[in-house]
mmCIF file with all atom_site columns, C-alpha atoms in Angstrom:
data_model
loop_
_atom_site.group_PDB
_atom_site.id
_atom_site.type_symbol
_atom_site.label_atom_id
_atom_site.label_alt_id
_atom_site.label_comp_id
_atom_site.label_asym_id
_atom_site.label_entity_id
_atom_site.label_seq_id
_atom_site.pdbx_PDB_ins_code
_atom_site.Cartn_x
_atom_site.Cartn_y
_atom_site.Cartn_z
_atom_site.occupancy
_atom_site.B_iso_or_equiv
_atom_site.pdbx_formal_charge
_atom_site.auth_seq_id
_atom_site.auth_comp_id
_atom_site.auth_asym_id
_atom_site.auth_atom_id
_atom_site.pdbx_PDB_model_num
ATOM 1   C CA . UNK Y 1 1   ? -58.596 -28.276 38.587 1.00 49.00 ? 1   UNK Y CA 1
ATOM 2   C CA . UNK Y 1 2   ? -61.452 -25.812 39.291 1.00 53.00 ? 2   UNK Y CA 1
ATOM 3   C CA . UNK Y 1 3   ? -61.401 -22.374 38.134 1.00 52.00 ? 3   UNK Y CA 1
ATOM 4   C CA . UNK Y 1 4   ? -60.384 -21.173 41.715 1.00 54.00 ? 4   UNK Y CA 1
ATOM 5   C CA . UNK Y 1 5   ? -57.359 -23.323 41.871 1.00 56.00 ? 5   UNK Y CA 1
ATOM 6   C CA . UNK Y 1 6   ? -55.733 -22.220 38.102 1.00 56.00 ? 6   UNK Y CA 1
ATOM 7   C CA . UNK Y 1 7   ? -52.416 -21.025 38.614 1.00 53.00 ? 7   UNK Y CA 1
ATOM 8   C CA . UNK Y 1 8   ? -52.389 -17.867 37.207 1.00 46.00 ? 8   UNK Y CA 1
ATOM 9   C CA . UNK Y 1 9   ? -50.642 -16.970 33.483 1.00 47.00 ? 9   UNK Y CA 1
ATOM 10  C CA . UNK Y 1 10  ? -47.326 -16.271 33.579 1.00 51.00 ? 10  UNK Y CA 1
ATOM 11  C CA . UNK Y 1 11  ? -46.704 -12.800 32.282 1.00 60.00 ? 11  UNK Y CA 1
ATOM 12  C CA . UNK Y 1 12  ? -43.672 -11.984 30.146 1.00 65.00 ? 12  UNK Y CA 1
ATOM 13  C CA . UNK Y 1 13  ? -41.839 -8.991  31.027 1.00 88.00 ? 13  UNK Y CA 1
ATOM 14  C CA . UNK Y 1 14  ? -41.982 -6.279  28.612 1.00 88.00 ? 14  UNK Y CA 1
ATOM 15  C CA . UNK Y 1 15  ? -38.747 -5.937  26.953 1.00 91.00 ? 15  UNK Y CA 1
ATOM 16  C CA . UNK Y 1 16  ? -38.658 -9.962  26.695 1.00 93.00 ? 16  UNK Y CA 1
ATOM 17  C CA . UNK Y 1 17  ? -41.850 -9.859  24.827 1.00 94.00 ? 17  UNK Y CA 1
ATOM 18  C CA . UNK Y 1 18  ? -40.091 -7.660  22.402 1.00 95.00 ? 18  UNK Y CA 1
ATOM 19  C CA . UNK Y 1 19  ? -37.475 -9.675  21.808 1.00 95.00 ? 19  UNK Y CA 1
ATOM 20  C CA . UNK Y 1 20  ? -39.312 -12.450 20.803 1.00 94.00 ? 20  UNK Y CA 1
ATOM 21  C CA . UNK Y 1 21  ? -41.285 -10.535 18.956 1.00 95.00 ? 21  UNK Y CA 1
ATOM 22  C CA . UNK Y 1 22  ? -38.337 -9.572  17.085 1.00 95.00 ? 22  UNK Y CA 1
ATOM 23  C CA . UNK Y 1 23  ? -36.706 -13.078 16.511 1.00 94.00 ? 23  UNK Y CA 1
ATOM 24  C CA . UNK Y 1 24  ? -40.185 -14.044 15.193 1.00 94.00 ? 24  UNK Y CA 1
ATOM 25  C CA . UNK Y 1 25  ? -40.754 -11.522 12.640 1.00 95.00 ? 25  UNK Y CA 1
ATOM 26  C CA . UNK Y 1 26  ? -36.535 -12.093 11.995 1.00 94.00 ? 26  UNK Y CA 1
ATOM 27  C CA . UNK Y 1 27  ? -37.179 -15.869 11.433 1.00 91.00 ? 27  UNK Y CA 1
ATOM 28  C CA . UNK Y 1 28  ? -40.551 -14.969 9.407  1.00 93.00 ? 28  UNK Y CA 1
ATOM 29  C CA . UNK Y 1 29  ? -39.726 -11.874 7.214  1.00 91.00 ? 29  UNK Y CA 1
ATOM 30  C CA . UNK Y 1 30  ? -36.061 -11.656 7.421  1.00 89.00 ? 30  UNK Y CA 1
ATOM 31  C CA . UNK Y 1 31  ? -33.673 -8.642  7.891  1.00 89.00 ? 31  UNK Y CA 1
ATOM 32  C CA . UNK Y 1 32  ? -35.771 -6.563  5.267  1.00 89.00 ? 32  UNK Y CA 1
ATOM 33  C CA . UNK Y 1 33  ? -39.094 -6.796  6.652  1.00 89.00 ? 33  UNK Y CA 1
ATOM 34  C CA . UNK Y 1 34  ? -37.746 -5.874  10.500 1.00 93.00 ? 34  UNK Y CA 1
ATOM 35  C CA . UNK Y 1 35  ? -39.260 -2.892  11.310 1.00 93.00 ? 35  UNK Y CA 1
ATOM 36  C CA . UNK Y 1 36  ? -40.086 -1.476  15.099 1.00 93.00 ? 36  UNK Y CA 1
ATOM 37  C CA . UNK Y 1 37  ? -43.456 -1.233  13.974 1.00 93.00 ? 37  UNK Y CA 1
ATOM 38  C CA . UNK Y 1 38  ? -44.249 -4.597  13.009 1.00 94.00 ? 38  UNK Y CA 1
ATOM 39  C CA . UNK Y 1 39  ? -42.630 -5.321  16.583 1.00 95.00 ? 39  UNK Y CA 1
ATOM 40  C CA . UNK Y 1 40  ? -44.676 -3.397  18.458 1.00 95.00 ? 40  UNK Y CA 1
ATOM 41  C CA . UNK Y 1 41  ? -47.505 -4.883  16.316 1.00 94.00 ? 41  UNK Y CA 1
ATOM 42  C CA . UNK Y 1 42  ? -46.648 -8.613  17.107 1.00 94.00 ? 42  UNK Y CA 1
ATOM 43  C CA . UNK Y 1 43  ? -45.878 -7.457  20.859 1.00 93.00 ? 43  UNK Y CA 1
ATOM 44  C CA . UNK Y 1 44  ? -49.587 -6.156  21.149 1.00 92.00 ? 44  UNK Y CA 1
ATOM 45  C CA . UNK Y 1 45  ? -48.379 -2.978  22.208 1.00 92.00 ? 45  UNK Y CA 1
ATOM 46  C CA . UNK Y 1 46  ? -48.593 0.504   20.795 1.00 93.00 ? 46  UNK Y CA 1
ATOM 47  C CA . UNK Y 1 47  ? -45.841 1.736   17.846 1.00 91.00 ? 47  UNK Y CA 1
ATOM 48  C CA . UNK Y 1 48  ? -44.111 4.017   20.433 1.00 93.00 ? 48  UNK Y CA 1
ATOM 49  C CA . UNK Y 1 49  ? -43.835 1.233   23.133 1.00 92.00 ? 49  UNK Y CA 1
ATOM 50  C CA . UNK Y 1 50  ? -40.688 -0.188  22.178 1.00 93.00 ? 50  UNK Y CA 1
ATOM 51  C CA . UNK Y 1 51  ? -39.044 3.315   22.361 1.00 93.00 ? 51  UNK Y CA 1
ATOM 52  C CA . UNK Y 1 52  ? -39.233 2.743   25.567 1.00 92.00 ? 52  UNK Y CA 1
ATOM 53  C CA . UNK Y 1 53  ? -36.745 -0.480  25.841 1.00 94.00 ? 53  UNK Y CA 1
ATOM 54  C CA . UNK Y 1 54  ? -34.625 0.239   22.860 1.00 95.00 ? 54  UNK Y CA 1
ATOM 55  C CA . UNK Y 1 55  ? -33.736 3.987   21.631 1.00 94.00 ? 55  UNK Y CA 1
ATOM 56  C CA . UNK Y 1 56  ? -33.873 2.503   17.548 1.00 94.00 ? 56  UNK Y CA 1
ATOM 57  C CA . UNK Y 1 57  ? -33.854 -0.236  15.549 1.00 93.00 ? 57  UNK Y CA 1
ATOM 58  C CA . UNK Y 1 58  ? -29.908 -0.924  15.674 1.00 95.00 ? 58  UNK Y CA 1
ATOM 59  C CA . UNK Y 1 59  ? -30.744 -1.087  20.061 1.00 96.00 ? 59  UNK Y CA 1
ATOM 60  C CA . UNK Y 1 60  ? -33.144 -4.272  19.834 1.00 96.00 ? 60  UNK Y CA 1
ATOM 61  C CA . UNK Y 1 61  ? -31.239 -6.099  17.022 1.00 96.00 ? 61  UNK Y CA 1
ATOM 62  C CA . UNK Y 1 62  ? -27.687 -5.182  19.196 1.00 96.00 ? 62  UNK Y CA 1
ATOM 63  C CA . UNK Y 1 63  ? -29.814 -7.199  22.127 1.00 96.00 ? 63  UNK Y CA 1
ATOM 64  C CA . UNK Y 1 64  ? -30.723 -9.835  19.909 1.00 96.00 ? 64  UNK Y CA 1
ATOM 65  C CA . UNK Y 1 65  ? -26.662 -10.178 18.826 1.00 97.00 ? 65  UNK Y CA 1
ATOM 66  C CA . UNK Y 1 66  ? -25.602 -10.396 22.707 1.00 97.00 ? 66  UNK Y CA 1
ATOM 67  C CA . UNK Y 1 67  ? -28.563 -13.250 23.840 1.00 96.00 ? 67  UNK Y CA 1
ATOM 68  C CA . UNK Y 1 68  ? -27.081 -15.250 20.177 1.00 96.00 ? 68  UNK Y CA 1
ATOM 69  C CA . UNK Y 1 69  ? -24.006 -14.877 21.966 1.00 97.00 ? 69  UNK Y CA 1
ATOM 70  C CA . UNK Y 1 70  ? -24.654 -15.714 25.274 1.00 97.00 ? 70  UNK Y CA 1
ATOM 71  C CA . UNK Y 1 71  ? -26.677 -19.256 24.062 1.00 97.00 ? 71  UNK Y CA 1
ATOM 72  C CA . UNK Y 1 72  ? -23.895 -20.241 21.797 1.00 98.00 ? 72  UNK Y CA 1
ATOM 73  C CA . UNK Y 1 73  ? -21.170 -19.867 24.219 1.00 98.00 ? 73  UNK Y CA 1
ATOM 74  C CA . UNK Y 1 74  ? -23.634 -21.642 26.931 1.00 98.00 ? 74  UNK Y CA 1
ATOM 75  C CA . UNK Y 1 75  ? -24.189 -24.295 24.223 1.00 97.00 ? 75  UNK Y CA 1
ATOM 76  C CA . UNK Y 1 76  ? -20.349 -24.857 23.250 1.00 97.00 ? 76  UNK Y CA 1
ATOM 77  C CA . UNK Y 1 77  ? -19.633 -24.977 27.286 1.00 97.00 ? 77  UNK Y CA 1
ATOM 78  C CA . UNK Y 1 78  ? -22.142 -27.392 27.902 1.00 98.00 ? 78  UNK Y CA 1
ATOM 79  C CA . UNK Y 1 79  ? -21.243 -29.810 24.860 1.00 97.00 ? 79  UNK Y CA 1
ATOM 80  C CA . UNK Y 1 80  ? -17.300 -29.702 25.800 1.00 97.00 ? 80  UNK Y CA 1
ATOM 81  C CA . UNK Y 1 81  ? -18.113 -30.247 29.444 1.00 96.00 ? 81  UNK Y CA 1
ATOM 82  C CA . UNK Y 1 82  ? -16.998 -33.658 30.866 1.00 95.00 ? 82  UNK Y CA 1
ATOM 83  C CA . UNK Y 1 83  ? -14.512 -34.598 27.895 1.00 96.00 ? 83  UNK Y CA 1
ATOM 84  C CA . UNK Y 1 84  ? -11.021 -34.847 29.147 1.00 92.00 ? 84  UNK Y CA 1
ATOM 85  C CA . UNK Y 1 85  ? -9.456  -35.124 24.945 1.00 92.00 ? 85  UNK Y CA 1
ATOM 86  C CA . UNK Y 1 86  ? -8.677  -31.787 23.399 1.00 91.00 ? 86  UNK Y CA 1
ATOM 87  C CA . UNK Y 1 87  ? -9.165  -32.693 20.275 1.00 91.00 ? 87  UNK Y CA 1
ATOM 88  C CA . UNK Y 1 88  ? -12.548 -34.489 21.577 1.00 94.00 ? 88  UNK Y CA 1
ATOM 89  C CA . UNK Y 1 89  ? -13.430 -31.346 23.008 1.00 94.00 ? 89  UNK Y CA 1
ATOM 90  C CA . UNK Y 1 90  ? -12.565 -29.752 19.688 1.00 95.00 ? 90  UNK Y CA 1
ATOM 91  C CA . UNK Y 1 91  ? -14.830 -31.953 17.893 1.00 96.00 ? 91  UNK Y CA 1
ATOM 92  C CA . UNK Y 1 92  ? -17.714 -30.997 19.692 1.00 97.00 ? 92  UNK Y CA 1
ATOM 93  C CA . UNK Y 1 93  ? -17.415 -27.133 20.061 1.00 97.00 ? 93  UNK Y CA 1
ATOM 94  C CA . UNK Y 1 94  ? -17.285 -27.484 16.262 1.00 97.00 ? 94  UNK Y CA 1
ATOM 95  C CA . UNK Y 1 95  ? -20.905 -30.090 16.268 1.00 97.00 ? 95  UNK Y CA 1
ATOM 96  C CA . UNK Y 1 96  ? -22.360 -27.741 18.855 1.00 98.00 ? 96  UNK Y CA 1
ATOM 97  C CA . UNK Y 1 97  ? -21.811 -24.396 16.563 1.00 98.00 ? 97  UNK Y CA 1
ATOM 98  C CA . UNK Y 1 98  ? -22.853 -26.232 13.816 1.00 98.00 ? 98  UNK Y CA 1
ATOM 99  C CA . UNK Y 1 99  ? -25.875 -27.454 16.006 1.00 97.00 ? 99  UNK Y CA 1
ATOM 100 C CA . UNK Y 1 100 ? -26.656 -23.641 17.632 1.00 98.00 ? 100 UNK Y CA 1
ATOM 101 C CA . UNK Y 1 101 ? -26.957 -22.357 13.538 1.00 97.00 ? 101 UNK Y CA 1
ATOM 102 C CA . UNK Y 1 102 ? -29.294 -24.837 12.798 1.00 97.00 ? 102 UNK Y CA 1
ATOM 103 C CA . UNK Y 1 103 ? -31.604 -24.363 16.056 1.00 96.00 ? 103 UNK Y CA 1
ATOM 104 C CA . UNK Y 1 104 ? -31.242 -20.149 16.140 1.00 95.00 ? 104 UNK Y CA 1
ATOM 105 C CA . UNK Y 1 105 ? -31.112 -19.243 12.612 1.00 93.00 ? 105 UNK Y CA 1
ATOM 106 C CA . UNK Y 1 106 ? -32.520 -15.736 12.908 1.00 91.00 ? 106 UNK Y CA 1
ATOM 107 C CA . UNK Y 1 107 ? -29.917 -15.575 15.798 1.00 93.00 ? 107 UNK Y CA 1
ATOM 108 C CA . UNK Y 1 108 ? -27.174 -16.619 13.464 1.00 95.00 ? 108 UNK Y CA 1
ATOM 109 C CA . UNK Y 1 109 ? -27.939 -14.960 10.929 1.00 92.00 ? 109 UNK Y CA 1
ATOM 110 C CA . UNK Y 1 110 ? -27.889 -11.494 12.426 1.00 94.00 ? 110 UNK Y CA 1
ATOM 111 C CA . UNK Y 1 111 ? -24.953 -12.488 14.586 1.00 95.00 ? 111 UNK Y CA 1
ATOM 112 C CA . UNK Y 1 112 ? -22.182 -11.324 12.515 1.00 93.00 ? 112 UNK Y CA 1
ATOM 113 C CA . UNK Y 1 113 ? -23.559 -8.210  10.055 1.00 92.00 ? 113 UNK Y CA 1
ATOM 114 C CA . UNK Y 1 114 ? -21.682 -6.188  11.384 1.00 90.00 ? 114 UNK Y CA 1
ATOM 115 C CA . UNK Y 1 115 ? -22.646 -3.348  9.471  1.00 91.00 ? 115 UNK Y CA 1
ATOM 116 C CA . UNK Y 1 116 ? -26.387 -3.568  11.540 1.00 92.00 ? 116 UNK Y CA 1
ATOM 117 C CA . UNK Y 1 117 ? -24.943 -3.547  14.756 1.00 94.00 ? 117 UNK Y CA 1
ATOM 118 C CA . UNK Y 1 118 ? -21.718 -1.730  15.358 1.00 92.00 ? 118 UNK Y CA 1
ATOM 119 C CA . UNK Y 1 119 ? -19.140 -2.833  17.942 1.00 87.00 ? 119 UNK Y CA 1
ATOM 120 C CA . UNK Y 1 120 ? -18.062 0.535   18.974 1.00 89.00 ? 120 UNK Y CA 1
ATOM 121 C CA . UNK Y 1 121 ? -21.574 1.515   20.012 1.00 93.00 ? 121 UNK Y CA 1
ATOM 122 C CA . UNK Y 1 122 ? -22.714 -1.580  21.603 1.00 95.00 ? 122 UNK Y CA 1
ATOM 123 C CA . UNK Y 1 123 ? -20.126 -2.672  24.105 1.00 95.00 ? 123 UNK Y CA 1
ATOM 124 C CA . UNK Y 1 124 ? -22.662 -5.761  25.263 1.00 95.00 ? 124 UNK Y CA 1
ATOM 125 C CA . UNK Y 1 125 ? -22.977 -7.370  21.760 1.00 96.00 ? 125 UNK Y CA 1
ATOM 126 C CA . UNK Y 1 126 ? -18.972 -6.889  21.460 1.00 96.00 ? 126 UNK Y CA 1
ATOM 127 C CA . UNK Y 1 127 ? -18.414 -8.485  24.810 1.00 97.00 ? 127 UNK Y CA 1
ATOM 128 C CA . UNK Y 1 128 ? -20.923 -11.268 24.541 1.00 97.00 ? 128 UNK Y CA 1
ATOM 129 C CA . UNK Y 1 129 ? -19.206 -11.927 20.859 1.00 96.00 ? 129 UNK Y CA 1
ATOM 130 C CA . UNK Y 1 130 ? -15.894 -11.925 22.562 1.00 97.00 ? 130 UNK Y CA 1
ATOM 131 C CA . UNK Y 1 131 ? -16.733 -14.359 25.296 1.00 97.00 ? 131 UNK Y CA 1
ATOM 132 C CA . UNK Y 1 132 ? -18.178 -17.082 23.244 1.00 97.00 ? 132 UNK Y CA 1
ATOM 133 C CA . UNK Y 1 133 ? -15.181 -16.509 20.693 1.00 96.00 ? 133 UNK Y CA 1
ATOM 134 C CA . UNK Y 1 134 ? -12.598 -17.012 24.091 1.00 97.00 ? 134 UNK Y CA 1
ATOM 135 C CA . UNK Y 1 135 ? -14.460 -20.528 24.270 1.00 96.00 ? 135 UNK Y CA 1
ATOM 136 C CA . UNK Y 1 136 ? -13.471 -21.638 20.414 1.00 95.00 ? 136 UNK Y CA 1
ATOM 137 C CA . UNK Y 1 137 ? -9.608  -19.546 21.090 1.00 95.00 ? 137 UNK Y CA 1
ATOM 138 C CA . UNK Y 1 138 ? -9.142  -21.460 24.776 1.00 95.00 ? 138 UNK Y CA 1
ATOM 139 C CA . UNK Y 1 139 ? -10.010 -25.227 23.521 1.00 94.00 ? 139 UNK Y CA 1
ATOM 140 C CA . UNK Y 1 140 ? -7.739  -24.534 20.258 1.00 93.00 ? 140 UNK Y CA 1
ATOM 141 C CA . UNK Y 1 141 ? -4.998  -23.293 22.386 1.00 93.00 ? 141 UNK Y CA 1
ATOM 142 C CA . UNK Y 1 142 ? -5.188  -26.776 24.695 1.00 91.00 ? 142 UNK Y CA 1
ATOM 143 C CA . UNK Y 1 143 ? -4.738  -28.682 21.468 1.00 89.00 ? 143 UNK Y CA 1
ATOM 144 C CA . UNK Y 1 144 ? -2.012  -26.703 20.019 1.00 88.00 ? 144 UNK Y CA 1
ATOM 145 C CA . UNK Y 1 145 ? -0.229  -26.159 22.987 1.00 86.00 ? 145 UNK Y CA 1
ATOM 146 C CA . UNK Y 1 146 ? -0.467  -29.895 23.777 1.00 80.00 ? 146 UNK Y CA 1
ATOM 147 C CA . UNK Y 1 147 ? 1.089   -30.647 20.328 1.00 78.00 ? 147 UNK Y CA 1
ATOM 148 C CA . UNK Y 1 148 ? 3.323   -27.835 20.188 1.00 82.00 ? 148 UNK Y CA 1
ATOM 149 C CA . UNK Y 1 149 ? 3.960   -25.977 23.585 1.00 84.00 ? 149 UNK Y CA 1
ATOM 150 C CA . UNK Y 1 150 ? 2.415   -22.887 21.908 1.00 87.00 ? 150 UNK Y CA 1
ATOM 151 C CA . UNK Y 1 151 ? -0.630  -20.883 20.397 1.00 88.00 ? 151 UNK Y CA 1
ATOM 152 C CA . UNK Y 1 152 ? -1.084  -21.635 16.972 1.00 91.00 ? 152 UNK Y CA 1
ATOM 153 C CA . UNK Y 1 153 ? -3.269  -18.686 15.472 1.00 91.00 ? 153 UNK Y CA 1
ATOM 154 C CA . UNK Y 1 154 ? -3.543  -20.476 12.712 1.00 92.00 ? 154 UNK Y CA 1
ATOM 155 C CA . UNK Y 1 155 ? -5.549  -23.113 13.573 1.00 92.00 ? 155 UNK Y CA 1
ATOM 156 C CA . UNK Y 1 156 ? -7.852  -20.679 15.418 1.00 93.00 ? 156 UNK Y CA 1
ATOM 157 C CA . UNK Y 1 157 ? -8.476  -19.095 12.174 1.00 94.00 ? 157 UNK Y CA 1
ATOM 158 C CA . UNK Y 1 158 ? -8.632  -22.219 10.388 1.00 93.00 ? 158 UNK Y CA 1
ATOM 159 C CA . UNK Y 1 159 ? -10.961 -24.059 12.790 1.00 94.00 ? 159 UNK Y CA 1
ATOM 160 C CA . UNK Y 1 160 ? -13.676 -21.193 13.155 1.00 95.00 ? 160 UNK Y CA 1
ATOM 161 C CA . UNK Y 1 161 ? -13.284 -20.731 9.239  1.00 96.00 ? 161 UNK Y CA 1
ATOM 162 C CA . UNK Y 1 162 ? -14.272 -24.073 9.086  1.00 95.00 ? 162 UNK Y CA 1
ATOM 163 C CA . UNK Y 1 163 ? -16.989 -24.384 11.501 1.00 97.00 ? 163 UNK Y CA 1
ATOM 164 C CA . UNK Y 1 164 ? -18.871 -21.142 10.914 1.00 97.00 ? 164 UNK Y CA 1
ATOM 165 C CA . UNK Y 1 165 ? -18.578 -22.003 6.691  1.00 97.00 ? 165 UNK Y CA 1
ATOM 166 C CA . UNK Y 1 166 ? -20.195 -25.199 7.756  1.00 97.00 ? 166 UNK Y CA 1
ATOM 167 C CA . UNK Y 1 167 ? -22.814 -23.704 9.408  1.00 97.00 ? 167 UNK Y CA 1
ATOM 168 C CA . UNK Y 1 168 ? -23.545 -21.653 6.409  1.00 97.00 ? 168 UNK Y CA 1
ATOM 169 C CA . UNK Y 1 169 ? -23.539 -23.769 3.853  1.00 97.00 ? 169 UNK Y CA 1
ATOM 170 C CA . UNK Y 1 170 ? -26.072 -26.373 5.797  1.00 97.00 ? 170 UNK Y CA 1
ATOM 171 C CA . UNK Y 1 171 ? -28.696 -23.734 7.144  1.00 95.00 ? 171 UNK Y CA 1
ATOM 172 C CA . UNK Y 1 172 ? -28.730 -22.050 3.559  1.00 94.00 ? 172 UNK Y CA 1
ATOM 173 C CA . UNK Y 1 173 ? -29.427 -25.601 2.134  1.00 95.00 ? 173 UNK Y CA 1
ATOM 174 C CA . UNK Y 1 174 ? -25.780 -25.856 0.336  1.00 96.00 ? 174 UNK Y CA 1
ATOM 175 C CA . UNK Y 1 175 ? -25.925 -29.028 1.266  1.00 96.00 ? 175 UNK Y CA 1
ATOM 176 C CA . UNK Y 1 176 ? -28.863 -31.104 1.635  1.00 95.00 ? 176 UNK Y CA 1
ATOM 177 C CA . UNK Y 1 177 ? -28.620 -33.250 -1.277 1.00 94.00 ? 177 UNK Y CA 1
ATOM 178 C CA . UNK Y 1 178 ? -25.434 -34.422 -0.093 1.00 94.00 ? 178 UNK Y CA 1
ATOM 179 C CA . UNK Y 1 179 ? -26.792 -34.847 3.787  1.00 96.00 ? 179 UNK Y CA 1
ATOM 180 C CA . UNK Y 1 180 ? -30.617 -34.382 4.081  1.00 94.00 ? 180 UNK Y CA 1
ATOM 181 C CA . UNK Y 1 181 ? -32.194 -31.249 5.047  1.00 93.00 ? 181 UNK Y CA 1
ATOM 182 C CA . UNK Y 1 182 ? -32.969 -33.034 8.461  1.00 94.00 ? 182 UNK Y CA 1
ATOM 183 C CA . UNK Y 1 183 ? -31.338 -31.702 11.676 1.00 95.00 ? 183 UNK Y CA 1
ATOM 184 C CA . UNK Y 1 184 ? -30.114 -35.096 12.563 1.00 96.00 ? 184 UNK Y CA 1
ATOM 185 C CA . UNK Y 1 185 ? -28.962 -35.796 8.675  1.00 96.00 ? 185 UNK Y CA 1
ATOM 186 C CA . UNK Y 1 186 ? -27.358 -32.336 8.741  1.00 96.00 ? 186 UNK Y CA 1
ATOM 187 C CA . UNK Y 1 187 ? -25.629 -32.720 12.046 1.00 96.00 ? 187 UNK Y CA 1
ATOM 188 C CA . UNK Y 1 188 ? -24.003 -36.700 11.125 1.00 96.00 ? 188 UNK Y CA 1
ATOM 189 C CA . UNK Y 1 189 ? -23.035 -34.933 7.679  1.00 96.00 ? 189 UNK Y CA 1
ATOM 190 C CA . UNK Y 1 190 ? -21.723 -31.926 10.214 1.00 96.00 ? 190 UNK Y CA 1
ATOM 191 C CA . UNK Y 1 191 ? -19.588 -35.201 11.880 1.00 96.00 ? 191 UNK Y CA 1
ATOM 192 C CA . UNK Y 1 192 ? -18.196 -36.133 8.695  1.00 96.00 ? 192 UNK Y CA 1
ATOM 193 C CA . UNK Y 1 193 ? -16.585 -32.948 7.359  1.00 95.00 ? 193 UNK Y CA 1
ATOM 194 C CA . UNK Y 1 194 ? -15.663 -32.342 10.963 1.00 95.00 ? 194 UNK Y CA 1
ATOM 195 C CA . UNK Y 1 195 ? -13.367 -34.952 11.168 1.00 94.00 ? 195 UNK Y CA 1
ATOM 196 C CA . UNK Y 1 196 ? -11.309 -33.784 8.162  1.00 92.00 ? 196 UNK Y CA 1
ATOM 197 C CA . UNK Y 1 197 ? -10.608 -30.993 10.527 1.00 90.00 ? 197 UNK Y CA 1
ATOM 198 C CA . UNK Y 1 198 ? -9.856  -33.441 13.609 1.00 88.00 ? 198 UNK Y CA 1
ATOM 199 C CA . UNK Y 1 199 ? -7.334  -34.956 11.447 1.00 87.00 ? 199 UNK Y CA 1
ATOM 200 C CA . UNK Y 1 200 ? -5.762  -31.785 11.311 1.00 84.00 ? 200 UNK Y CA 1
ATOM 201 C CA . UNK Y 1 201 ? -5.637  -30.884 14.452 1.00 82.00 ? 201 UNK Y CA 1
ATOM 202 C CA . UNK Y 1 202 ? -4.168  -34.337 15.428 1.00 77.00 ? 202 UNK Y CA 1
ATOM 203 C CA . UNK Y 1 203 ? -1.743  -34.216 12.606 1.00 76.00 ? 203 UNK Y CA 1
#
């Protein structure tokens, strides 16, 4: 391909650029080295540019909450898809949370502090939380309702409890000298305390 003929390079909008900017210096310095600056600094743009997209620090990590949001609800969708078993479709909404912590941890890991972003000033990050949430509540509900004719709230609690400790414990490394600290090792030990919980929710 001659020099005439290159397709041109694809520019990133602004405010995406700053977001991945962001989950960069997240996944490479953590909560306590996040700073706009540093942003703007990965970005290549100047210190006041991302002012212009986000009023303050709280604004770009809030945006960062709702895209963690959106993916893992897409993700727990697209894994459940297909299966006709609630407690097969159960099974995997809890592999594919399991799976979305491993993949996104600067995601995750921001996901629920709340005391960094606040629900009651960002109404995206609180409905974005909500909707992925009404995936986990809706797929408990078939199971309980199918063994019982009713919500169990219980089990909600019991099987997000589950899940989102599991998540923990394997991207902290709780776990890897029980499993590996490989995502496929982490994932078939994932399948393994998972089923405790499928017997559960069968019992």
């Amino acid at each position: 391909m001659t020099a005439a003929t290159k397709p041109a390079p694809r520019t990133v909008e602004p405010r995406r650029a700053l977001l991945d900017a962001s989950l960069d210096l997240l996944t490479a310095e953590g909560l306590e080295g996040f700073s706009m600056r540093e942003v703007a600094r990965r970005a290549g743009v100047s210190h006041q540019a991302p002012y212009h997209h986000f009023p303050d620090r709280e604004a770009i990590l809030a945006a960062i909450v709702a895209e963690g949001f959106e993916r893992l609800r897409a993700e727990c969708l697209a894994a459940t898809e297909g299966l006709d078993d609630p407690a097969c479709r159960h099974h995997a909404l809890g592999r594919a949370y399991v799976k979305f912590a491993l993949s996104n941890p600067a995601h995750f890991k921001l996901m629920f502090r709340s005391e960094l972003v606040r629900e009651d000033k960002h109404e995206d990050a609180k409905a974005c939380a909500k909707s992925a949430f009404d995936v986990l509540v809706n797929i408990v509900d078939e199971v309980s309702i199918a063994r019982t004719g009713e919500r169990d709230h219980a089990l909600i609690f019991a099987s997000w409890s589950m899940v989102h400790g599991l998540a923990t414990l394997l991207l902290e490394g709780k776990l890897d000298k029980h499993f590996g600290p490989g995502m496929e090792s982490r994932l078939a030990g994932a399948d393994s305390v998972l089923k405790v919980l499928d017997r559960v929710v069968k019992s």
